[in-house]
CSV table of C-alpha atoms and ligand atoms in Angstrom, one decimal:
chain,number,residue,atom,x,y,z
A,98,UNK,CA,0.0,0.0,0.0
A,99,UNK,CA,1.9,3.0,-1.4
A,100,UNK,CA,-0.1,5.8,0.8
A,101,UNK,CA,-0.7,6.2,4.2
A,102,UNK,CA,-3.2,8.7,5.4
A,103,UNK,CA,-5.0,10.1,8.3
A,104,UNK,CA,-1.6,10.3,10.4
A,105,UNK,CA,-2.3,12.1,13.7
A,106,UNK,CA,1.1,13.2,13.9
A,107,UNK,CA,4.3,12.2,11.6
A,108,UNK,CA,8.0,13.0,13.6
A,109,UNK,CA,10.3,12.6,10.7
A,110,UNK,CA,13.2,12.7,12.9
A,111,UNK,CA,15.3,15.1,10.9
A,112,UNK,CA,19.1,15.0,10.8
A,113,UNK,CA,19.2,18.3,11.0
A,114,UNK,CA,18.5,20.7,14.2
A,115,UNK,CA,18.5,20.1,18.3
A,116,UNK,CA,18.1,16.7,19.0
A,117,UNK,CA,14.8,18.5,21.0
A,118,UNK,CA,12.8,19.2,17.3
A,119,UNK,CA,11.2,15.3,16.3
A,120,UNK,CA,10.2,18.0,13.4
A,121,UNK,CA,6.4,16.5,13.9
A,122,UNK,CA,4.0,17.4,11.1
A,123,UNK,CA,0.2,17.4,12.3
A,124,UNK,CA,-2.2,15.6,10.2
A,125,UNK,CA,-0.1,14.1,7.9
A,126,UNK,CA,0.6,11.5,4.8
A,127,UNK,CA,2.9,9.4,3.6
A,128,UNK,CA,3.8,8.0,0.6
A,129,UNK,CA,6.4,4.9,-0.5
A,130,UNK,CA,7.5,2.8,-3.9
A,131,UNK,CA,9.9,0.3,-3.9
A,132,UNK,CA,10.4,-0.2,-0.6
A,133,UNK,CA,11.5,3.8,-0.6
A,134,UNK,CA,9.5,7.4,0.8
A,135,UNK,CA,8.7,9.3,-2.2
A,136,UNK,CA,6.6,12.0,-0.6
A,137,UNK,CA,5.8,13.1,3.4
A,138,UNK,CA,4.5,16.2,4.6
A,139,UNK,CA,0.9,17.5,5.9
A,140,UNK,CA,-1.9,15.6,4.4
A,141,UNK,CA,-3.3,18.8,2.9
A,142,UNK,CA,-0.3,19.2,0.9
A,143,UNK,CA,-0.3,15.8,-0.5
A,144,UNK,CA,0.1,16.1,-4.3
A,145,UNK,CA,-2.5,15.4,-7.1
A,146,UNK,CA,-0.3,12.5,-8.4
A,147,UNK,CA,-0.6,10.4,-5.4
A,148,UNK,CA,-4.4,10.8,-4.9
A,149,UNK,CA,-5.2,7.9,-7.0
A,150,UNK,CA,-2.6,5.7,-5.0
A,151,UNK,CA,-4.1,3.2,-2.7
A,152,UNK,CA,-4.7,4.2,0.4
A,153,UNK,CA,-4.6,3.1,3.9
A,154,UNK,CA,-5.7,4.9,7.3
A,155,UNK,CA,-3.4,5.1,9.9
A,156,UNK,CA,-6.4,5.7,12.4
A,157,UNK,CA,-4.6,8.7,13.9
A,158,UNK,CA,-1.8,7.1,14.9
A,159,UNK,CA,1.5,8.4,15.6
A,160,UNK,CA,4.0,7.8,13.1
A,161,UNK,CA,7.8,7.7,13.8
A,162,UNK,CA,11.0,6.1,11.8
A,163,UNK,CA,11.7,2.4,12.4
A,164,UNK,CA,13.2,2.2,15.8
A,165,UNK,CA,17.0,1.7,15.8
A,166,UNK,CA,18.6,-0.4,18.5
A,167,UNK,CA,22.0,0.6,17.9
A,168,UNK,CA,23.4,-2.0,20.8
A,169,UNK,CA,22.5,-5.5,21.4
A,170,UNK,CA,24.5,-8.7,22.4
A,171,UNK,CA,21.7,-10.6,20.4
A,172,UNK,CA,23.6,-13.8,19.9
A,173,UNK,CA,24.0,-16.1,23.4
A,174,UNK,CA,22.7,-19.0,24.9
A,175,UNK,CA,21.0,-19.3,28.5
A,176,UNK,CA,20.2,-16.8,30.4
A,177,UNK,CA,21.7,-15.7,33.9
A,178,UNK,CA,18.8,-15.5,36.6
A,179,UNK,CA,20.9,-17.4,38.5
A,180,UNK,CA,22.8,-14.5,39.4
A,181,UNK,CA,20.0,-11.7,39.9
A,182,UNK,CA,19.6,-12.3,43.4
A,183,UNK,CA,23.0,-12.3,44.3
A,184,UNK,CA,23.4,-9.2,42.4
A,185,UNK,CA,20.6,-7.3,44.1
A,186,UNK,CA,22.0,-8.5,47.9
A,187,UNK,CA,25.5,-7.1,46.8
A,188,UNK,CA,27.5,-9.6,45.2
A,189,UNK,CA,30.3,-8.0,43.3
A,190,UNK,CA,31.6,-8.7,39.5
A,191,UNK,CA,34.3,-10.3,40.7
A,192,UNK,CA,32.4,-12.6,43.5
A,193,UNK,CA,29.7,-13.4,40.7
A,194,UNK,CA,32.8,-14.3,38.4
A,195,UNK,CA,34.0,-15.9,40.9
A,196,UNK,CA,30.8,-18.1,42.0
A,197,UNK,CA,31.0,-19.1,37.9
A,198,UNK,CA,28.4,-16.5,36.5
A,199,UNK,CA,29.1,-13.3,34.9
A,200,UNK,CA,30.1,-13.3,31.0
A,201,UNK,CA,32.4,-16.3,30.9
A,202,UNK,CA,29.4,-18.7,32.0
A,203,UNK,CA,27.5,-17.1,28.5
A,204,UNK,CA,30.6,-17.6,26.4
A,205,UNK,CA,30.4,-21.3,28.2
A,206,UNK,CA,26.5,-21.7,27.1
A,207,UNK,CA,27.1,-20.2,23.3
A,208,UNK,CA,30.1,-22.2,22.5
A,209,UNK,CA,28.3,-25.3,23.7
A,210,UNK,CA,25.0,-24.1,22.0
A,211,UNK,CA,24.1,-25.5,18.1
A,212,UNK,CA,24.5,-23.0,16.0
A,213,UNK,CA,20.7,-23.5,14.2
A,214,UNK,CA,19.2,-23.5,17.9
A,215,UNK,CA,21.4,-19.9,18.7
A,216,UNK,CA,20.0,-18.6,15.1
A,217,UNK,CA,16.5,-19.4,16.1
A,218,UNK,CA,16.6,-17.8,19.3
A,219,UNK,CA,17.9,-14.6,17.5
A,220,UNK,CA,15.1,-15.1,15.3
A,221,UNK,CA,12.3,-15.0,18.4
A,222,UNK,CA,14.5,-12.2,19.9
A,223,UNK,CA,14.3,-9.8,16.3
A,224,UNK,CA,10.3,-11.0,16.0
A,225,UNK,CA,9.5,-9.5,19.3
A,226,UNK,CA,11.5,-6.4,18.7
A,227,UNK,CA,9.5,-6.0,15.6
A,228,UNK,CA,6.3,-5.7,17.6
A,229,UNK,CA,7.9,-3.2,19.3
A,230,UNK,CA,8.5,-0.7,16.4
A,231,UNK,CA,11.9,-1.5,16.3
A,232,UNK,CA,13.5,-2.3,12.0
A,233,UNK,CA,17.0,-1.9,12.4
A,234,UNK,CA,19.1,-3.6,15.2
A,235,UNK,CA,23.1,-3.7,16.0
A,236,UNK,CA,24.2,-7.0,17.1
A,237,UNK,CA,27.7,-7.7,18.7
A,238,UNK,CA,29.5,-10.9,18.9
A,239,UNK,CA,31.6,-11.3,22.0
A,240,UNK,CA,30.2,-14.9,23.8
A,241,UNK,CA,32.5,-16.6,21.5
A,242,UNK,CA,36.0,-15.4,22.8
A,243,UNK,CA,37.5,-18.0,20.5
A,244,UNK,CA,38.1,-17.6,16.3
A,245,UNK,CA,35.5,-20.2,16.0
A,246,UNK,CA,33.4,-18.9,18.0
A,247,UNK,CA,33.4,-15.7,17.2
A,248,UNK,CA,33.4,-16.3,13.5
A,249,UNK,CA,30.3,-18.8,14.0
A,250,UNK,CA,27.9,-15.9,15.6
A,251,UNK,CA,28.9,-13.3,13.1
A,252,UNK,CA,28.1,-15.9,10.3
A,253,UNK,CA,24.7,-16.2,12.1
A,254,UNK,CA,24.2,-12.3,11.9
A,255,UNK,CA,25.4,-12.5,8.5
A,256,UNK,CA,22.6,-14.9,7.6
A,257,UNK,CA,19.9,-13.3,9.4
A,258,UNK,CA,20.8,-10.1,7.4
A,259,UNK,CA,21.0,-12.0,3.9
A,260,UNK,CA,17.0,-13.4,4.9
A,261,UNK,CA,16.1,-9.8,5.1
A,262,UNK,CA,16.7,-8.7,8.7
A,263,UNK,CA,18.4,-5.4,8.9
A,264,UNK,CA,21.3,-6.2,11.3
A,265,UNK,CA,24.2,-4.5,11.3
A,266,UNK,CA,26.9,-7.0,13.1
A,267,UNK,CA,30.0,-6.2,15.2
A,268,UNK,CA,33.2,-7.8,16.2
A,269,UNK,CA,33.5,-7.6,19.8
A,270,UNK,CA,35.9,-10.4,20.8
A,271,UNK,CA,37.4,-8.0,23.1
A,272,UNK,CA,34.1,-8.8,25.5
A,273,UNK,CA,36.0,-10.4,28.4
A,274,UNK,CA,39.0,-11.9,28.5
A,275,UNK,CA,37.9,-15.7,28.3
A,276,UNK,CA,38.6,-18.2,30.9
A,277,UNK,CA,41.1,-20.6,28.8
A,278,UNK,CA,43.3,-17.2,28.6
A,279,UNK,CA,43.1,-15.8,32.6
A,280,UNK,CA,47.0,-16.1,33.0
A,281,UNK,CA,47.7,-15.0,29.3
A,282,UNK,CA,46.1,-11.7,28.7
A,283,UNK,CA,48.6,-10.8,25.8
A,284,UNK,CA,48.0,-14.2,24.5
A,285,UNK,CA,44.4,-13.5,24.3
A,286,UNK,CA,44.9,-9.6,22.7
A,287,UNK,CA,47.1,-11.4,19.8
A,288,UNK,CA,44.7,-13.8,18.9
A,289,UNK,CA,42.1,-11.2,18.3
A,290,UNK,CA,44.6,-8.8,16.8
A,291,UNK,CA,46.5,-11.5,14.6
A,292,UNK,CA,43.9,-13.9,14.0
A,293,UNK,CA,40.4,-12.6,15.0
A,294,UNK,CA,40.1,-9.0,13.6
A,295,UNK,CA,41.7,-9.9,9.9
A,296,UNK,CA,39.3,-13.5,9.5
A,297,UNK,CA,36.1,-11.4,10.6
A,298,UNK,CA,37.1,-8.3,8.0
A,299,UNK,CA,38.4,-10.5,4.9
A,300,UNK,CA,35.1,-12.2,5.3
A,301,UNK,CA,32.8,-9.5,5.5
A,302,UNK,CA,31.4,-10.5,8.7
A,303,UNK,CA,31.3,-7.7,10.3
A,304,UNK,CA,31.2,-3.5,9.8
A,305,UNK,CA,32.5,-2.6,13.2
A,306,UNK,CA,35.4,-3.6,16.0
A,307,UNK,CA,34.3,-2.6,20.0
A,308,UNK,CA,36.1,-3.4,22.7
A,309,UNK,CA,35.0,-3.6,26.6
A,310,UNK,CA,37.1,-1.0,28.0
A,311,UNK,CA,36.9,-1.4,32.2
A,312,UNK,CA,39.5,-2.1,35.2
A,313,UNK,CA,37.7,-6.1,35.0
A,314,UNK,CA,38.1,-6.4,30.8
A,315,UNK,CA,40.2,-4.3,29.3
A,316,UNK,CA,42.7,-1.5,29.6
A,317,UNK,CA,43.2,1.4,27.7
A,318,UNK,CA,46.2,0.3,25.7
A,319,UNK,CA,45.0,-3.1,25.1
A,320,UNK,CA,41.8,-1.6,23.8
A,321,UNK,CA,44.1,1.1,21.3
A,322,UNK,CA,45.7,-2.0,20.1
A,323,UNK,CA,42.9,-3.6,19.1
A,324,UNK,CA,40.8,-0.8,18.1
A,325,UNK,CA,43.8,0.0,15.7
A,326,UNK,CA,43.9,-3.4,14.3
A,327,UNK,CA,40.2,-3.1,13.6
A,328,UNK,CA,41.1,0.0,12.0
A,329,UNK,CA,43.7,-1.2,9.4
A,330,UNK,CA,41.4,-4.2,8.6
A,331,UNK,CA,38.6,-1.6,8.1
A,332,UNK,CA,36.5,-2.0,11.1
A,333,UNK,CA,35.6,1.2,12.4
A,334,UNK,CA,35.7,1.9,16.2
A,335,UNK,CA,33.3,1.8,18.8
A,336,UNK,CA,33.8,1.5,22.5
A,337,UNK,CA,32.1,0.2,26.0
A,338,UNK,CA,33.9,3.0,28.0
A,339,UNK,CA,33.5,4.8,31.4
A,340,UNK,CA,30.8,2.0,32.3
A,341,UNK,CA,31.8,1.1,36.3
A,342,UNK,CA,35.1,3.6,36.4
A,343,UNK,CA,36.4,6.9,35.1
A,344,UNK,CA,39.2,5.0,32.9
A,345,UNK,CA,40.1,7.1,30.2
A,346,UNK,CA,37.1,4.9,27.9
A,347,UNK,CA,35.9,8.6,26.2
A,348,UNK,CA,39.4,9.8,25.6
A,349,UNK,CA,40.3,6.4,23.8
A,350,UNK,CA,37.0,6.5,21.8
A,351,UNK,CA,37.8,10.6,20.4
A,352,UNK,CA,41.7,9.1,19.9
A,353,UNK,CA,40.9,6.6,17.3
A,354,UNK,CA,37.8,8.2,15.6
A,355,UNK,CA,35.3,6.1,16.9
A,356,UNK,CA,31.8,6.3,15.4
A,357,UNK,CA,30.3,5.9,19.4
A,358,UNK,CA,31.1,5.5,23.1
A,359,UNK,CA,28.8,3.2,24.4
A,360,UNK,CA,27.9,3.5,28.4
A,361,UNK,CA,29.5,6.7,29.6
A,362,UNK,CA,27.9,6.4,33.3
A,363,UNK,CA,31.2,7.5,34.4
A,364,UNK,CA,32.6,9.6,31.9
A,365,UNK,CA,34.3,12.7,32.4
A,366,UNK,CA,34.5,16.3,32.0
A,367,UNK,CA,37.6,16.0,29.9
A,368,UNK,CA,36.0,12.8,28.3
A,369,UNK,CA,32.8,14.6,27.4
A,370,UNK,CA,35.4,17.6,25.9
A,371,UNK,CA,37.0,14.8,24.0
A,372,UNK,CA,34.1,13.5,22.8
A,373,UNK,CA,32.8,16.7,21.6
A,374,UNK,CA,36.2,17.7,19.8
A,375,UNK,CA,36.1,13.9,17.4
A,376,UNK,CA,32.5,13.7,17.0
A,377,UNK,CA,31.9,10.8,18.9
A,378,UNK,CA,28.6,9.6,19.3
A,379,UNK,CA,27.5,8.7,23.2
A,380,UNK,CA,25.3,5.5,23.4
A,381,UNK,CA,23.3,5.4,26.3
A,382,UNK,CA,22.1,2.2,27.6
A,383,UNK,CA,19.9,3.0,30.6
A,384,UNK,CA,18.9,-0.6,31.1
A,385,UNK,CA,22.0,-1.7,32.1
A,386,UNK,CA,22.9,1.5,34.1
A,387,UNK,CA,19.2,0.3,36.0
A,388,UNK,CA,19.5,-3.0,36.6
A,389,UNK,CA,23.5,-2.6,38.0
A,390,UNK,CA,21.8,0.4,40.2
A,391,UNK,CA,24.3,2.9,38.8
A,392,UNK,CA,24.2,6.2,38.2
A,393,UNK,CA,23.3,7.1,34.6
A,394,UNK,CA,25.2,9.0,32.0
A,395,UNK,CA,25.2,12.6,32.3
A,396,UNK,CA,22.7,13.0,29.6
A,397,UNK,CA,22.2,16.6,30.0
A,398,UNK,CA,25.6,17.2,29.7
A,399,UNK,CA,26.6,15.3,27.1
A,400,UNK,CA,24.1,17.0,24.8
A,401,UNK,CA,24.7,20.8,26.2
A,402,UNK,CA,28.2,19.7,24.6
A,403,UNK,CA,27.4,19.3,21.1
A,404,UNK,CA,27.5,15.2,21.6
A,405,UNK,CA,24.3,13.5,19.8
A,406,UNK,CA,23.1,10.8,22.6
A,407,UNK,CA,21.6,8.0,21.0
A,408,UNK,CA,19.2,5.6,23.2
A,409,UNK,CA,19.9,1.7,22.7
A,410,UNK,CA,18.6,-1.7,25.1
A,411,UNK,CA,22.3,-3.2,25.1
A,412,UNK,CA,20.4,-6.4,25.5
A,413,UNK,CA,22.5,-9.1,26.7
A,414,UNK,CA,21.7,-11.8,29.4
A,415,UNK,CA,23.7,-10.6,32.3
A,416,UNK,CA,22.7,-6.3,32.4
A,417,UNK,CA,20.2,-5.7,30.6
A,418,UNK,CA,17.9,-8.6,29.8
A,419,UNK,CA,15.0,-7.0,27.6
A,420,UNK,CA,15.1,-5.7,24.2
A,421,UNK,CA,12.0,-3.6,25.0
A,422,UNK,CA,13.5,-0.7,23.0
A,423,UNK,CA,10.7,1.9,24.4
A,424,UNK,CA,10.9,1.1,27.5
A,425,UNK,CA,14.2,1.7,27.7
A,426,UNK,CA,13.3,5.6,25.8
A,427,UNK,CA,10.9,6.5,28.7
A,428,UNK,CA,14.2,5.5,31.3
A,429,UNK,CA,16.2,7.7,29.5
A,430,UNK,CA,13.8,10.1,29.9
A,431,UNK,CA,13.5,9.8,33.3
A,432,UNK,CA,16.6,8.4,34.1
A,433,UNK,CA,18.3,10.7,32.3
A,434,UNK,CA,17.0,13.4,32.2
A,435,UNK,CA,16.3,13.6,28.0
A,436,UNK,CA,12.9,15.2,26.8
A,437,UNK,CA,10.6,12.5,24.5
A,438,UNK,CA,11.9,14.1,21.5
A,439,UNK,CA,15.5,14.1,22.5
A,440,UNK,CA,15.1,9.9,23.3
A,441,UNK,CA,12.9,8.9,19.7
A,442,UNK,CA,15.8,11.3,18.0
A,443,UNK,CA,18.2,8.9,20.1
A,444,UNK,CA,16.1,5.7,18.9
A,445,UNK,CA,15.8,6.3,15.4
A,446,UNK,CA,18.4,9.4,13.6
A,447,UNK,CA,20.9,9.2,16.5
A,448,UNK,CA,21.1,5.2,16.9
A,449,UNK,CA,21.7,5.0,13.0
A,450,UNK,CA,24.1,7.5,12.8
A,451,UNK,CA,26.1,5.6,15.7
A,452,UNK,CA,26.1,2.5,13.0
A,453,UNK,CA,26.5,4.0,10.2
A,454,UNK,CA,23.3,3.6,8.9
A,455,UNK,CA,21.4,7.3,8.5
A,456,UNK,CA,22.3,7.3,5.0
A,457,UNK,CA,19.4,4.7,4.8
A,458,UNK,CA,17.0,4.6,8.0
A,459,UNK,CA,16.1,6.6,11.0
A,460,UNK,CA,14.9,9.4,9.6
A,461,UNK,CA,10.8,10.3,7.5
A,462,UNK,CA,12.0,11.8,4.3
A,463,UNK,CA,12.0,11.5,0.7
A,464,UNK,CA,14.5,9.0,-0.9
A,465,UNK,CA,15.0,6.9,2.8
A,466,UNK,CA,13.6,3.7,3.6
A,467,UNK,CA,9.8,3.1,3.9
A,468,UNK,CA,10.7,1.8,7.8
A,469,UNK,CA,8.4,3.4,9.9
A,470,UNK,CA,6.1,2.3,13.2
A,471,UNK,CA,2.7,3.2,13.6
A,472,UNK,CA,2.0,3.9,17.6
A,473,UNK,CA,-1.2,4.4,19.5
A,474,UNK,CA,-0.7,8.0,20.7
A,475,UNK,CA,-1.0,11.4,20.3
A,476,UNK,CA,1.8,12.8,20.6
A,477,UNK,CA,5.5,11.8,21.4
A,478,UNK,CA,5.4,13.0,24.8
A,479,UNK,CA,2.3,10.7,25.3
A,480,UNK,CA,3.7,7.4,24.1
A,481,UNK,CA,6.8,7.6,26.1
A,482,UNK,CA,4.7,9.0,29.2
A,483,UNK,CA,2.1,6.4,29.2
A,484,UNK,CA,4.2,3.1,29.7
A,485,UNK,CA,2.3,0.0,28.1
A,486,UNK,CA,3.2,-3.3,27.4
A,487,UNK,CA,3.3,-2.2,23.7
A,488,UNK,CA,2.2,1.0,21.9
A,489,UNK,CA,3.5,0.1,18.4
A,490,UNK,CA,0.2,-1.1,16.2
A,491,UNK,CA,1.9,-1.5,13.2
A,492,UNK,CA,5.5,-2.2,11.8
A,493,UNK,CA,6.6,-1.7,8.4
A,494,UNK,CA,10.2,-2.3,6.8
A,495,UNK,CA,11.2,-1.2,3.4
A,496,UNK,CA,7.4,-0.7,2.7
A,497,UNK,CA,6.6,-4.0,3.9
A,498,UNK,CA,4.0,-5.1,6.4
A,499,UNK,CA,6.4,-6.6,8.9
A,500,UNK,CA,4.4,-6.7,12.2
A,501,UNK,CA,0.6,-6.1,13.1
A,502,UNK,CA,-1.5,-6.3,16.3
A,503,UNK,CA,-4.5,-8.1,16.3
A,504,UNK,CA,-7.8,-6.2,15.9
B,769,ZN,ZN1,27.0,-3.8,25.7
């Protein structure tokens, strides 16, 4: 259905301007062909050519881009309840490591785990963000820790994007260092140098190289040399920095022209300068800064800085177990102190630019991708304000009906 009328309110999500303006148009229309927007603007306005177009009624609904969940661990097997308890009574990183949970008990799961089963489970995992609003999702590697490993879940992101999933996949072997390699840290930053980071680029498996930069993963250098061996292999940066500590994470990320800084609870002053200067993107993930019961990033600050703060779920089984992309919009909100405009700008222009992707999504304007969510509310403000189990109505990806709700 190429037109879409009676929209109650269309936020294209601009590019351009404060990440404040969702530039909403009243009583709008919208028009796609070949999976691409050929015309959106009021409904008044819409042109004589398209008014013999088939139409459908969008009932009023809100209208926003595709929802872009710029950070997920999508791939892993298991899931930790286990742990939740002990977390919430205190239990440290390093006692939960310790008692045999934390990351290395997921890399333990997923390299045990049949690769169709692990698939699948992504499957179910992109189906319900889909239902969501949500047409456009990031998805790491890093419960692998091994060159098989790693290899096999980026194959699996590699084959969810060739059945027509719009997954954008990242290297991020630089998770943890894994078990096997406790005593042999350099050992561990070779492989993924050496053998890691060149297999995953010469096979196309992936568009981007992060690396877990914290006093219990990795260190600052250790992250420069494998951020710069990303680079010559052309994987473009992006970092988990200042997440527990203050340790130089932002600084790193502005160094090697990373394309985001993902966390950022603790980031500095001089980190937020730095960011600034390179035109680093910050990612927050108020999920993970929720269920840890830290602090969140200094939204506020971030953006009265010129940094773009995009808004993702980092959905993973340890942190932040939910993909409920929303959800984690109206936390940043109130978490963080960001206006409803300033979290669906961080959800849907923001997130893509922080993958590379605005070229083609996260934005309502001629010549982008008919990906857009149709959402029972009035306004912005009221969909992120009233919390529900699910707002969205209506997905649609490259002009295709990808998710309905009943009735
Ligand atoms: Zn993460």
């Amino acid at each position: 259905v190429p037109v879409l009328t009676n929209i109650g309110a269309l936020a294209r999500c601009l590019q351009a301007g404060p990440q404040d303006d969702a530039d909403v148009i009243p009583r709008a229309a919208l028009a796609w062909k070949d999976g691409r927007i050929c015309w959106c603007g009021p409904e008044a306005d819409l042109p004589i050519y398209y008014r013999n177009w088939p139409f459908q009624d969008a009932d009023s609904a809100l209208v926003v881009p595709g929802l872009v969940d710029c950070h997920t661990h999508l791939a892993f097997a298991g899931w930790r309840a286990d742990e939740f308890a002990r977390r919430i009574l205190g239990a440290s990183y390093l006692e939960i490591a310790a008692w045999g949970g934390g990351i290395n008990s997921t890399v333990t799961r997923t390299r045990a785990a049949d690769p169709a089963l692990l698939r699948t489970r992504c499957e179910h995992h992109l189906a319900a963000m889909a239902e969501l609003g949500v047409t456009t999702v990031e998805a790491k590697s890093g419960y692998g820790l091994s060159l098989e490993s790693e290899l096999a879940i980026l194959e699996i992101y590699q084959a969810l994007a060739a059945a027509g999933h719009r997954l954008v996949p990242t290297l991020l072997a630089a998770h943890a260092i894994p078990a096997d390699f406790r005593d042999r840290r350099a050992a561990y930053v070779a492989l993924v140098t050496e053998e890691i980071i060149p297999q995953a680029a010469a096979r196309g498996l992936a568009r981007f190289c992060d690396v877990f930069v914290e006093e219990s993963a990795f260190t600052v250098d250790e992250g420069r040399r494998i951020l710069e061996a990303g680079l010559r292999h052309g994987l473009r940066p992006k970092l988990h920095a200042d997440q527990l500590t203050s340790s130089g994470g932002a600084e790193l990320a502005a160094e090697v022209g990373a394309i985001s800084a993902d966390h950022l609870e603790c980031v500095s002053e001089q980190g937020i300068r730095a960011l600034a200067g390179a035109g680093v993107i910050a990612v927050s993930v108020p999920f993970a800064s929720l269920y840890l019961g830290v602090k969140p990033l200094p939204a506020r600050q971030l953006l009265a800085s010129g940094v773009p703060v995009a808004v993702a779920t980092d959905f993973n089984p340890g942190s932040a177990p939910s993909y409920h992309l929303p959800m984690a919009m109206t936390l940043a909100c109130t978490m963080q102190r960001m206006t409803p405009a300033e979290a669906l700008k961080g959800a849907t222009i923001v997130a893509a630019r922080a993958i590379g992707m605005d070229h083609e999504v996260g934005s309502l304007e001629e010549g982008k991708a008919a990906d857009f969510a149709l959402i029972d509310a009035e306004s912005v403000e009221e969909w992120l304000y009233h919390l529900r189990a699910n707002a969205c109505v209506r997905t649609v990806r490259r002009g295709e009906l990808l998710w309905e709700a009943a009735g």
